[in-house]
mmCIF file of C-alpha atoms in Angstrom:
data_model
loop_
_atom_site.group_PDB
_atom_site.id
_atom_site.type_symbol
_atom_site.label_atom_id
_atom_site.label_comp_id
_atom_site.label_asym_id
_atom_site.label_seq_id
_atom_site.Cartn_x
_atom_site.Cartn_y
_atom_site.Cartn_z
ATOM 1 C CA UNK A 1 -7.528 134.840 183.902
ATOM 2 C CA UNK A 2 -9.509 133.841 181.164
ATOM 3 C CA UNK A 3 -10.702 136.475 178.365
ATOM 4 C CA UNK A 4 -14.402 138.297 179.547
ATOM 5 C CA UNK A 5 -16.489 136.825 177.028
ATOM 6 C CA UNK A 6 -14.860 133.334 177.764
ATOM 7 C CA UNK A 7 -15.097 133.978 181.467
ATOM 8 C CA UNK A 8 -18.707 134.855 180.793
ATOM 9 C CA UNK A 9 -20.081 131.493 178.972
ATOM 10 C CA UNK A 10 -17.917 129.703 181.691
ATOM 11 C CA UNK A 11 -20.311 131.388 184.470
ATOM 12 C CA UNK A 12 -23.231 130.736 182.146
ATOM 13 C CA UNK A 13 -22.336 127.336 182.320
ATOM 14 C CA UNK A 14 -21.615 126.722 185.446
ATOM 15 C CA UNK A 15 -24.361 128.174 187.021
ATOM 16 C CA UNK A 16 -26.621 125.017 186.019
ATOM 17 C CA UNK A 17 -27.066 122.314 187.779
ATOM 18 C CA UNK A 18 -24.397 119.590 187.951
ATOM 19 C CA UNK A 19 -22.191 121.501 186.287
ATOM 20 C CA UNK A 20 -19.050 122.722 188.343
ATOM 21 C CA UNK A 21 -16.957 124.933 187.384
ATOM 22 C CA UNK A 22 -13.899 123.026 185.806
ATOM 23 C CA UNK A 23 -16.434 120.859 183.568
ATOM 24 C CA UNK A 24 -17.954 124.523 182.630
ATOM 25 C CA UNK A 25 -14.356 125.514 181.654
ATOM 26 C CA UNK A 26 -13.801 122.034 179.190
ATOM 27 C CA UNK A 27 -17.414 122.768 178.127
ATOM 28 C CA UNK A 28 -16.298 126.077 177.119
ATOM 29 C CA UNK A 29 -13.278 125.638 175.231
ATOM 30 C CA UNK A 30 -14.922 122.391 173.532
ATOM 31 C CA UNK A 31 -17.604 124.653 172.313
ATOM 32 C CA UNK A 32 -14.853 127.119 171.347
ATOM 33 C CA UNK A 33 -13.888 124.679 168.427
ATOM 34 C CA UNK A 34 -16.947 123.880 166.384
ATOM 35 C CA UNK A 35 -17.158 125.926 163.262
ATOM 36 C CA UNK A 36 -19.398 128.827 163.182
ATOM 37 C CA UNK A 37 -22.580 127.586 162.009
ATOM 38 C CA UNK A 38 -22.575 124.698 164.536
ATOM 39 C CA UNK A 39 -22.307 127.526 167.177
ATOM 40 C CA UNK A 40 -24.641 130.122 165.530
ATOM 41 C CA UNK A 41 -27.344 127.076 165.416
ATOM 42 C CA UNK A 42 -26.542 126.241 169.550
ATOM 43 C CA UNK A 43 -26.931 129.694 170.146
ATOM 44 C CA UNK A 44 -30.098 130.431 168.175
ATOM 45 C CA UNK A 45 -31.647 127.173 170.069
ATOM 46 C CA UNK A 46 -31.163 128.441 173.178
ATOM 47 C CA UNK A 47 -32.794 131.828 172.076
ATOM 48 C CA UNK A 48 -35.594 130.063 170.363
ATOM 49 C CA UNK A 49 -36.152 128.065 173.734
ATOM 50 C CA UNK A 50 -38.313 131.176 175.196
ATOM 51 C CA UNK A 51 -39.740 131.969 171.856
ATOM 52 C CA UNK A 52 -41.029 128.806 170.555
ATOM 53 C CA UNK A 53 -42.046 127.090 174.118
ATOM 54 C CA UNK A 54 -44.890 127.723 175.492
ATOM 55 C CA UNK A 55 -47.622 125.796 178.044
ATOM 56 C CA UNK A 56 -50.116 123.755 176.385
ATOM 57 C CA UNK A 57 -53.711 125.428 177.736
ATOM 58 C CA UNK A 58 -54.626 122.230 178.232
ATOM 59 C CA UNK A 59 -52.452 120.359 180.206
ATOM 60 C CA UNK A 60 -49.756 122.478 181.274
ATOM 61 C CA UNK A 61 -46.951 120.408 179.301
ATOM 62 C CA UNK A 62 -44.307 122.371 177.268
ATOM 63 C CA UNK A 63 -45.695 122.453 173.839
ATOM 64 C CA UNK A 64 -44.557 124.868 170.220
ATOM 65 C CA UNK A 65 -48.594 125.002 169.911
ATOM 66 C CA UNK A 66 -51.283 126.799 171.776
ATOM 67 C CA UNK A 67 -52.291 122.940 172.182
ATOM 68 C CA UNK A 68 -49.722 120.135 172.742
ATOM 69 C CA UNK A 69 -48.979 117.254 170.289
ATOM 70 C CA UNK A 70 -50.773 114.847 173.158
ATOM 71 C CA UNK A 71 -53.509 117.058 174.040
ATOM 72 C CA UNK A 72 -54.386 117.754 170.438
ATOM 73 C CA UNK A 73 -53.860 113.216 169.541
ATOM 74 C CA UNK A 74 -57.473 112.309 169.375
ATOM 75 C CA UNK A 75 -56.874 108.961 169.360
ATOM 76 C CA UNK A 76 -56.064 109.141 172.973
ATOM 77 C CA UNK A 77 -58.349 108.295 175.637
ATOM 78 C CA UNK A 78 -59.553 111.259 176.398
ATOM 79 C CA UNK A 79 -61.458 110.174 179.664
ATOM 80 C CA UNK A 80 -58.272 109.663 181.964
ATOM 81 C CA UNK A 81 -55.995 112.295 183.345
ATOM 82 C CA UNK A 82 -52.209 111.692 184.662
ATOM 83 C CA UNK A 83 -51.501 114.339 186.995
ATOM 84 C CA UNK A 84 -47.649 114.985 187.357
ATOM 85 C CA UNK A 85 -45.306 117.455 188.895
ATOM 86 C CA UNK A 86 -43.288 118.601 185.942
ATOM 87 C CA UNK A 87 -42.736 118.160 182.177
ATOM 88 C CA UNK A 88 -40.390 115.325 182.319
ATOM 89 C CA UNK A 89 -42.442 113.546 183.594
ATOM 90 C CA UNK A 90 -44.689 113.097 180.917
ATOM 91 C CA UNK A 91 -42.025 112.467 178.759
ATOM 92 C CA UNK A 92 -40.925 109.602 181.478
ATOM 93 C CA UNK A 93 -44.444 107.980 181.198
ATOM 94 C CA UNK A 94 -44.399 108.414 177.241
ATOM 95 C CA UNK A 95 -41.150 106.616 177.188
ATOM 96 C CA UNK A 96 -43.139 103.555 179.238
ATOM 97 C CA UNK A 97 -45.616 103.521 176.153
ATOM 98 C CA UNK A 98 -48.281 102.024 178.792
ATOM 99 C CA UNK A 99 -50.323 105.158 178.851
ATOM 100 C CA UNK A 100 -52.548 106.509 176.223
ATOM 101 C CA UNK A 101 -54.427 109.397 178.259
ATOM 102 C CA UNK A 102 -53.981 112.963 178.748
ATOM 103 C CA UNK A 103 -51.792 114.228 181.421
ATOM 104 C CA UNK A 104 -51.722 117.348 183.876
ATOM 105 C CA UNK A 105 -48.599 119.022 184.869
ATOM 106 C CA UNK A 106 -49.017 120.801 188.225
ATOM 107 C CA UNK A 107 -45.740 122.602 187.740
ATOM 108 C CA UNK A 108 -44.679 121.498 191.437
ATOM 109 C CA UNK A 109 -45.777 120.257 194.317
ATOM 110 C CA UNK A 110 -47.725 121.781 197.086
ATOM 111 C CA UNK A 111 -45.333 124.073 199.472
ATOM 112 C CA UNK A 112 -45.992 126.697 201.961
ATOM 113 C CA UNK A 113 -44.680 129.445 198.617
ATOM 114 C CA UNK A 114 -46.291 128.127 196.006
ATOM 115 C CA UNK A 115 -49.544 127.024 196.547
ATOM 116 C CA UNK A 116 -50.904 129.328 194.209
ATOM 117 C CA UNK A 117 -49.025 128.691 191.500
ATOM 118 C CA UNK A 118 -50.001 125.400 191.061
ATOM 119 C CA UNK A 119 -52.203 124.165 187.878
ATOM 120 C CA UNK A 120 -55.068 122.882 190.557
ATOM 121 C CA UNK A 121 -58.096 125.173 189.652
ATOM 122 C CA UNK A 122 -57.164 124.656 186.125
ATOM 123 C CA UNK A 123 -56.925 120.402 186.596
ATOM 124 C CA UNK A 124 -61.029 121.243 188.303
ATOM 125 C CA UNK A 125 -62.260 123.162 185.280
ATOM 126 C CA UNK A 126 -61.197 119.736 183.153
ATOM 127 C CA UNK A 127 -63.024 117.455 185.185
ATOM 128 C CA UNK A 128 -65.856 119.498 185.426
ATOM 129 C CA UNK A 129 -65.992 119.943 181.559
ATOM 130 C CA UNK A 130 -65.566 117.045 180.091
ATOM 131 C CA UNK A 131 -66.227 112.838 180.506
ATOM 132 C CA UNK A 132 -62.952 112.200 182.824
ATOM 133 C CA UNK A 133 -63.802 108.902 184.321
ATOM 134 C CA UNK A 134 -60.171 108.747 186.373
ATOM 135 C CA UNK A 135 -57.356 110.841 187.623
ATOM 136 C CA UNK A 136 -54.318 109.031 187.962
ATOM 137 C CA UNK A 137 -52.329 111.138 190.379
ATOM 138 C CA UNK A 138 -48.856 110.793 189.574
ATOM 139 C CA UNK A 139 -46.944 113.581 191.612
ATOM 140 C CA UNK A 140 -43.402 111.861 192.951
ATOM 141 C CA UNK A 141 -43.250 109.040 195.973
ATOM 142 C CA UNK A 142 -41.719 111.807 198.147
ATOM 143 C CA UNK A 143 -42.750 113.554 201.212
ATOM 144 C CA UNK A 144 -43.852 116.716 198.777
ATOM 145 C CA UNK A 145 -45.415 114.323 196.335
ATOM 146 C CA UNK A 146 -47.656 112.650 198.714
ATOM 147 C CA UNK A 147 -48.767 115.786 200.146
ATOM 148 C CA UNK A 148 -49.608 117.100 197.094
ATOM 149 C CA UNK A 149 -51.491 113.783 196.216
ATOM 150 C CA UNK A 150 -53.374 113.645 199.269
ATOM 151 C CA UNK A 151 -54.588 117.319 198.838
ATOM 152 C CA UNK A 152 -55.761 116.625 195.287
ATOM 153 C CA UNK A 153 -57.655 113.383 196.096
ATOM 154 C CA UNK A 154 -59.528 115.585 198.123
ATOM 155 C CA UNK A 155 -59.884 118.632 196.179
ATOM 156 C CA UNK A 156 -61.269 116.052 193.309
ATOM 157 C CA UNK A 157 -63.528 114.169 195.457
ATOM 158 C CA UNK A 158 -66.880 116.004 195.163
ATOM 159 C CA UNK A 159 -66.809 115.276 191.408
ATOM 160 C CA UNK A 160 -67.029 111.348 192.312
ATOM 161 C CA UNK A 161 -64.211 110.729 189.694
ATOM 162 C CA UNK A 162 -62.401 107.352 190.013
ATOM 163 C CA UNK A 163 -58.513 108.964 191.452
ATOM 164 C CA UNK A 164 -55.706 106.044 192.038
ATOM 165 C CA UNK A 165 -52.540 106.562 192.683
ATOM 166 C CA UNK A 166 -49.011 104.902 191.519
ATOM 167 C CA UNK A 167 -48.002 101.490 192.985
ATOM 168 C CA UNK A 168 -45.050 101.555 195.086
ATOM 169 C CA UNK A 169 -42.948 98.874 195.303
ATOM 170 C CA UNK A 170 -39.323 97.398 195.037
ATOM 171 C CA UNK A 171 -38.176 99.031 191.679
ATOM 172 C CA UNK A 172 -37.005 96.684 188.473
ATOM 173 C CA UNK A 173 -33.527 95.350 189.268
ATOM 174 C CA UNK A 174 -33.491 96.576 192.787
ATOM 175 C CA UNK A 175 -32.107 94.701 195.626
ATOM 176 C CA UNK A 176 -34.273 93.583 198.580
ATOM 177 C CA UNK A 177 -31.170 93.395 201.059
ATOM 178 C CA UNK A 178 -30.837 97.278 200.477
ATOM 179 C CA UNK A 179 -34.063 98.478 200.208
ATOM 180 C CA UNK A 180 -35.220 100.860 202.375
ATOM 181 C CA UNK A 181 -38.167 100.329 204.978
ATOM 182 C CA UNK A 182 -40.467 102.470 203.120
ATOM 183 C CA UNK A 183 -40.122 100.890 200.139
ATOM 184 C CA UNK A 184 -40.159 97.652 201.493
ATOM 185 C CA UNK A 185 -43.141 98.338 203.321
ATOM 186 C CA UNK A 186 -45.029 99.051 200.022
ATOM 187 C CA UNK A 187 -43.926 96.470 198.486
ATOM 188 C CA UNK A 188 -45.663 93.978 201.319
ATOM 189 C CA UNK A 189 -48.661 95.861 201.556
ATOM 190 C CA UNK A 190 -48.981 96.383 197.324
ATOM 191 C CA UNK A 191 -47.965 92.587 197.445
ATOM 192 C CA UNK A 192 -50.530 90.591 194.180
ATOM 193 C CA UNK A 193 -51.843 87.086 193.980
ATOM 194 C CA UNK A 194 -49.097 85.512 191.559
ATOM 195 C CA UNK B 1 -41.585 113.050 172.050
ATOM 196 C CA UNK B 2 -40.511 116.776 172.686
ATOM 197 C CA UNK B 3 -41.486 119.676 171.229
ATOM 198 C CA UNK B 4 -39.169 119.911 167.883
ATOM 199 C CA UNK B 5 -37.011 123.109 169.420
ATOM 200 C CA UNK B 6 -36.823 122.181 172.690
ATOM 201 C CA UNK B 7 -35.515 118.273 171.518
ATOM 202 C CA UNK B 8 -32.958 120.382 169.552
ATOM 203 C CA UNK B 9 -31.244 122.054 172.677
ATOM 204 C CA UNK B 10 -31.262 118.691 174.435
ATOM 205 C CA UNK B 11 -29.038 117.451 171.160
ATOM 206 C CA UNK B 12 -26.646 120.209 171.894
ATOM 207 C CA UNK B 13 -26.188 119.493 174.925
ATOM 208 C CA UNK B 14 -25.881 116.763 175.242
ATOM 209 C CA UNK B 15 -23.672 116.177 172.305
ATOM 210 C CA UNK B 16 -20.809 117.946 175.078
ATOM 211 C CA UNK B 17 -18.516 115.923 176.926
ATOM 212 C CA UNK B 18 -19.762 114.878 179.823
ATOM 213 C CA UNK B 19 -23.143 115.713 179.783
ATOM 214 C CA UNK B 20 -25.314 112.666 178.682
ATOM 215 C CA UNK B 21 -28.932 112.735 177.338
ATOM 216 C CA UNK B 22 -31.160 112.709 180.906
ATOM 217 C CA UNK B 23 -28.697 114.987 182.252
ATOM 218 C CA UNK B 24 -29.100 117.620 178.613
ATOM 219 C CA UNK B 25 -33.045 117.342 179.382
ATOM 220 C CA UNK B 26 -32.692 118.313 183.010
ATOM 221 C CA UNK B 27 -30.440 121.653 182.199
ATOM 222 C CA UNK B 28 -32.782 122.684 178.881
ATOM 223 C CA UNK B 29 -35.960 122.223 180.965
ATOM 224 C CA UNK B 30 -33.550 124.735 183.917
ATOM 225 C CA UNK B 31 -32.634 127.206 181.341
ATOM 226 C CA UNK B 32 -36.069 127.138 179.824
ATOM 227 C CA UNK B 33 -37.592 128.789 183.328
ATOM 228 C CA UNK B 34 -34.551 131.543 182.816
ATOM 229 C CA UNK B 35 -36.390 135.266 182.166
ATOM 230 C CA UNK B 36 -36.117 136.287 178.678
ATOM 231 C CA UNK B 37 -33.088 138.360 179.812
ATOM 232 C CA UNK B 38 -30.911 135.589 180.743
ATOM 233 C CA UNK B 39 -31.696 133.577 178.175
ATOM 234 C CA UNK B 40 -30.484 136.100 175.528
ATOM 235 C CA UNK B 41 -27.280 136.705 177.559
ATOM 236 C CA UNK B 42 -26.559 133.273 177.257
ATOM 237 C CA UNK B 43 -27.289 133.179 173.419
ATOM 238 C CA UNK B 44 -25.661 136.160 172.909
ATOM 239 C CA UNK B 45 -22.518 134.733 174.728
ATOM 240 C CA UNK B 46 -22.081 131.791 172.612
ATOM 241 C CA UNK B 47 -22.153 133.660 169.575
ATOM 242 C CA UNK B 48 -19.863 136.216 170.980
ATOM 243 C CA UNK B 49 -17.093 132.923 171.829
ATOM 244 C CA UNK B 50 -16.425 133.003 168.109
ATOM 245 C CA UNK B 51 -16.482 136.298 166.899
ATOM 246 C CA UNK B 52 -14.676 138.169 169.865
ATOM 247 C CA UNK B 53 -12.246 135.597 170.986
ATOM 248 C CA UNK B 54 -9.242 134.334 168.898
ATOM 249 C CA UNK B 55 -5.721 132.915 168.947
ATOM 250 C CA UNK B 56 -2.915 135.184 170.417
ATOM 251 C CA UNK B 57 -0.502 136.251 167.625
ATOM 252 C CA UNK B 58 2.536 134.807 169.789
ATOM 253 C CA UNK B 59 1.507 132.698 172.564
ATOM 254 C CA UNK B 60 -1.230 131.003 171.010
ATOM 255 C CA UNK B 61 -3.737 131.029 173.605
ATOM 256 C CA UNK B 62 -6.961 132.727 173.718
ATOM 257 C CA UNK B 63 -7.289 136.181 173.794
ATOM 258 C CA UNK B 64 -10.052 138.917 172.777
ATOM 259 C CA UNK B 65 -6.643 141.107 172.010
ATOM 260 C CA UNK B 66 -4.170 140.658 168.883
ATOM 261 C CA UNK B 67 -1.339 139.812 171.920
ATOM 262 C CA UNK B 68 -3.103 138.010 174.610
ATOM 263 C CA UNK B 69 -2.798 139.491 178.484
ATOM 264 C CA UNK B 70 0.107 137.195 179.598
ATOM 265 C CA UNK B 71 2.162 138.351 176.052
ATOM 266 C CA UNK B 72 1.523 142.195 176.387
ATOM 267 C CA UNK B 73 2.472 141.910 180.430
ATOM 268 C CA UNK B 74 5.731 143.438 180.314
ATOM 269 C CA UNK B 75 6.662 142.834 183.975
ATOM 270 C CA UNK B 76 6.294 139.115 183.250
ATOM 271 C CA UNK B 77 9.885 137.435 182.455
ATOM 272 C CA UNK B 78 10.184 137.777 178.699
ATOM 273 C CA UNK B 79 13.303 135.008 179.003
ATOM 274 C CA UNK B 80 11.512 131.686 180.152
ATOM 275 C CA UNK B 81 8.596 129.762 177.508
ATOM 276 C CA UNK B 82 6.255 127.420 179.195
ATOM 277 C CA UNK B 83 5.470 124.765 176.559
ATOM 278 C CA UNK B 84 1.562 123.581 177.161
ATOM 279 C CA UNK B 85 -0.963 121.657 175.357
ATOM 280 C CA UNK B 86 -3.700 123.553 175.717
ATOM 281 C CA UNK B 87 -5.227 126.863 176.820
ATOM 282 C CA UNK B 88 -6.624 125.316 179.815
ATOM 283 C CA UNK B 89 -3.074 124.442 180.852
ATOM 284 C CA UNK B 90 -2.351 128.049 181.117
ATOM 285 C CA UNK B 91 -5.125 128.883 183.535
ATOM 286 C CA UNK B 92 -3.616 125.804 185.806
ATOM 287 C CA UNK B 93 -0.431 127.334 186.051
ATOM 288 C CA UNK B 94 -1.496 130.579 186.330
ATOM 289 C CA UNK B 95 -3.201 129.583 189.079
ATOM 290 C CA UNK B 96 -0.683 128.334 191.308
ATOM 291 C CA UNK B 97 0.739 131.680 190.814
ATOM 292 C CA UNK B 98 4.193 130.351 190.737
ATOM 293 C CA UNK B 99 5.336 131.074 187.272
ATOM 294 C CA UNK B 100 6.005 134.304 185.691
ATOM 295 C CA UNK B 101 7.483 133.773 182.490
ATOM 296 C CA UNK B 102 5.483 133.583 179.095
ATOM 297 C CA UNK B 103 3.441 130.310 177.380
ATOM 298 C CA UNK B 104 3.178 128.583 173.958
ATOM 299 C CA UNK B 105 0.332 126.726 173.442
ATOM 300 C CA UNK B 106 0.920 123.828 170.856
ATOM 301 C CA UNK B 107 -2.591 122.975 170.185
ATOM 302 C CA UNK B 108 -2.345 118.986 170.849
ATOM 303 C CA UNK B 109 0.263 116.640 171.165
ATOM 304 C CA UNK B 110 1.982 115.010 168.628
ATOM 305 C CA UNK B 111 -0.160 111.761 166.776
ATOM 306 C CA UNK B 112 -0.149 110.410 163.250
ATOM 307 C CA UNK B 113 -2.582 112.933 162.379
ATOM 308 C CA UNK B 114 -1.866 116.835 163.384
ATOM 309 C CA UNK B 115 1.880 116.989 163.136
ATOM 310 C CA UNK B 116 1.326 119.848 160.975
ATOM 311 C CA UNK B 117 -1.300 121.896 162.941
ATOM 312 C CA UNK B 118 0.497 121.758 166.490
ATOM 313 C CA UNK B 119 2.182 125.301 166.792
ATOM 314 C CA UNK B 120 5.956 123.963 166.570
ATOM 315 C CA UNK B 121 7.250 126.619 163.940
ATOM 316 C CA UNK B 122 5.901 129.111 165.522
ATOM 317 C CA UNK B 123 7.700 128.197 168.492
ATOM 318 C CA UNK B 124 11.250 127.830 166.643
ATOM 319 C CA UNK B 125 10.772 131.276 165.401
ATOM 320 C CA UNK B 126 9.957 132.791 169.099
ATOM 321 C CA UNK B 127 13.162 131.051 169.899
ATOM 322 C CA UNK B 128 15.163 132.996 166.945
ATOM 323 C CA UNK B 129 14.017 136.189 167.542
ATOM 324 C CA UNK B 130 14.305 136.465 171.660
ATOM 325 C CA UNK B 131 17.001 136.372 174.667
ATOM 326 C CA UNK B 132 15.154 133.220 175.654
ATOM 327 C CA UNK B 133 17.338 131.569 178.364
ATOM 328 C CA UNK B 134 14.364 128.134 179.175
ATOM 329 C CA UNK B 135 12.260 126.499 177.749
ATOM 330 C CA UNK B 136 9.856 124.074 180.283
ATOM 331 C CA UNK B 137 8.556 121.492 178.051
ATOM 332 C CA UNK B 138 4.767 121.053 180.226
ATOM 333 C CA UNK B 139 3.277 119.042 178.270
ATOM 334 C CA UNK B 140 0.755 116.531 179.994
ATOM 335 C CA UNK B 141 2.564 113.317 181.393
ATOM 336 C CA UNK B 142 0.885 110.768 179.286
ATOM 337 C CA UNK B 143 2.474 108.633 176.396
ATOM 338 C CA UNK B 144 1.453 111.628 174.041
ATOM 339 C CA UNK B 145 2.540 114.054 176.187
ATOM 340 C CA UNK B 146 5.958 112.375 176.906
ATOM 341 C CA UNK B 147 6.392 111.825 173.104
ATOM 342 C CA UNK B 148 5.988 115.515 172.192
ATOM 343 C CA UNK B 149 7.981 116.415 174.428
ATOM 344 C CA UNK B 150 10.862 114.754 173.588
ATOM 345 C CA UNK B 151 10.047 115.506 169.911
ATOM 346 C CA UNK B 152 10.189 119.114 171.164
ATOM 347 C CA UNK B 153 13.393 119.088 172.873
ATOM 348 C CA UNK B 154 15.139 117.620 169.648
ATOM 349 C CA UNK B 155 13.575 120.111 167.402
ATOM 350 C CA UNK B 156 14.746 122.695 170.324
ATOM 351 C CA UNK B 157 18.323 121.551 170.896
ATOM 352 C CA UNK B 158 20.098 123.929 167.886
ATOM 353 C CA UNK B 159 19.307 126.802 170.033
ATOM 354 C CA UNK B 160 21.222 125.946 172.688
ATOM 355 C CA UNK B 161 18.787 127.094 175.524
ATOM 356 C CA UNK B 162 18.218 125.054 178.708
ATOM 357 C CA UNK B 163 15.444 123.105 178.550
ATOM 358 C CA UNK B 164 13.589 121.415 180.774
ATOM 359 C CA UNK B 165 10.479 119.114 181.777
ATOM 360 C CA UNK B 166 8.458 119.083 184.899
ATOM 361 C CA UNK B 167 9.154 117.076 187.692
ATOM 362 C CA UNK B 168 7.195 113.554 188.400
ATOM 363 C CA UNK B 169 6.553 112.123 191.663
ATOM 364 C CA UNK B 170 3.577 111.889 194.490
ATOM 365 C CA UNK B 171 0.504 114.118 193.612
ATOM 366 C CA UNK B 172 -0.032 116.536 196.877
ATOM 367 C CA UNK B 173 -2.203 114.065 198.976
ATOM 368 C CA UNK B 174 -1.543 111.081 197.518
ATOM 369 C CA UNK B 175 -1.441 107.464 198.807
ATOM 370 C CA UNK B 176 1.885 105.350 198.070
ATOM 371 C CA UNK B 177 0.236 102.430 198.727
ATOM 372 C CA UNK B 178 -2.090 103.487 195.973
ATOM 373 C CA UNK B 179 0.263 104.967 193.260
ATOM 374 C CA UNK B 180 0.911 103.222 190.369
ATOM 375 C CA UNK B 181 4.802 101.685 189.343
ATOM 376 C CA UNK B 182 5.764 104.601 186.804
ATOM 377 C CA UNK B 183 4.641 107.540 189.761
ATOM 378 C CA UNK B 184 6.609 106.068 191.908
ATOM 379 C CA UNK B 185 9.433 105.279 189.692
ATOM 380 C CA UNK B 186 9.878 108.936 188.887
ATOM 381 C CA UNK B 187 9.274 109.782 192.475
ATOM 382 C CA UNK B 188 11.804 107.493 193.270
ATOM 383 C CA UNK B 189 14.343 108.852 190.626
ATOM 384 C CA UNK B 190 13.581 112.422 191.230
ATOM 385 C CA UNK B 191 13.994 111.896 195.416
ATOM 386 C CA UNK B 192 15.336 115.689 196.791
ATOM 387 C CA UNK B 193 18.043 115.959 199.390
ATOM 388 C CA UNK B 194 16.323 117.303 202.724
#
């Protein structure tokens, strides 16, 4: 119904997430109005996304340098790793402005697929090169995440590094009527001496 | 906090409707595990919107050709104009298959501002020129919509050609208990002998 090429940015952009396909059809046709060079400059982003982005050789994190803007910040302490699943998650803990170390992005958690894909060998090399005096392992409070936390601890432990994991608790503004056990539960055992 | 390129996709994004800045994040960091393939597809098919797809020369909606599809369908009845807002008006009533006649696609509705853009000449002169025997006035049934339309049916009334509006009343699945006073006004004043 609509014409190809219209049809075809509509199944672009509706084949992302949380995008169905009537928002991908206003998307479209909102697009359809800017002026030329607003679209040329959209389009040449999303083509300069593979060019420009790479991994940081470091760390893992998305980066325009063969070294990322953290990994490269020598004023950071550079004797404590964050280990976390994915690139927004750094940018989550940057946002916090309570951490000043390096981070490690596994690029997922541990499944029975992917196992080898994971950044784990490369995490080792770091802590066997250099004066890491903790690991913070930061992979997500979910059944995945723990796994994947659990298996690190002990991958990490013959290097007799200091590893701690997040606190879990009952989050900022949350509700103790409708927390859920689990939750709940860390929150009594992670309970602190006011 | 991003790298400069990648921070310039999330703008794009989320500058859309819709699609706020956590959500813009989540898609560029989807799109940026696409294969180089896809990626340029998608690039290429945002530059393409502009350059291949324009306004049809009669109807007004989109179209790669001079006339769009619905125009240059000669077993479509040349004899009835659906009046709609927008181009994504079209696609809803082609989709309920239930109409066979021709559009014109104003561009807006009526406001202090556009008078002059909205395609209302353009319609007068279709009128001229062909054995038009209806024009449905479909615009949206807002304030706006309700204004333009009535604007329209002045402007239309010279011809002499039965015109007519879409009929208001209970949305398919909708709760009376629920609808608001003008719905069921017009559902009330538009009640059918069974």
């Amino acid at each position: 119904m609509f014409p190809k090429s219209f049809q075809k940015l509509i199944d672009h952009f509706s084949s992302l997430p949380s995008i169905g396909p009537k928002l991908a059809e206003r998307l479209v046709l909102y697009i359809w109005k800017y002026d030329k060079e607003k679209l040329d400059d959209f389009s040449r982003s999303l083509k300069d996304l593979k060019e420009k982005i790479k991994f940081c050789r470091q760390c893992f994190n998305i980066s325009e340098q063969d070294l990322c803007l953290i990994c490269s910040d020598k004023k950071r302490d550079q004797s404590v790793i964050c280990v976390v699943e994915e690139p927004l998650d750094v940018i989550a803990f940057e946002k916090t402005k309570k951490f000043n170390g390096l981070y490690h992005v596994l690029g997922g958690t541990i499944t029975a697929q992917n196992g080898q894909d994971l950044k784990i060998s490369e995490l080792k090399n770091r802590l066997k090169n250099n004066g890491i005096k903790e690991v913070i392992l930061a992979t997500n409070p979910t059944t995945e995440g723990e796994a994947t936390a659990l298996y690190l601890a002990r991958s990490i432990k013959p290097f007799n590094i200091k590893t701690t994991r997040l606190a879990r608790g009952l989050p900022t503004g949350g509700d103790i009527e409708y927390a859920d056990e689990a939750t709940l539960s860390g929150a009594i055992e992670g309970r602190k001496i006011l």
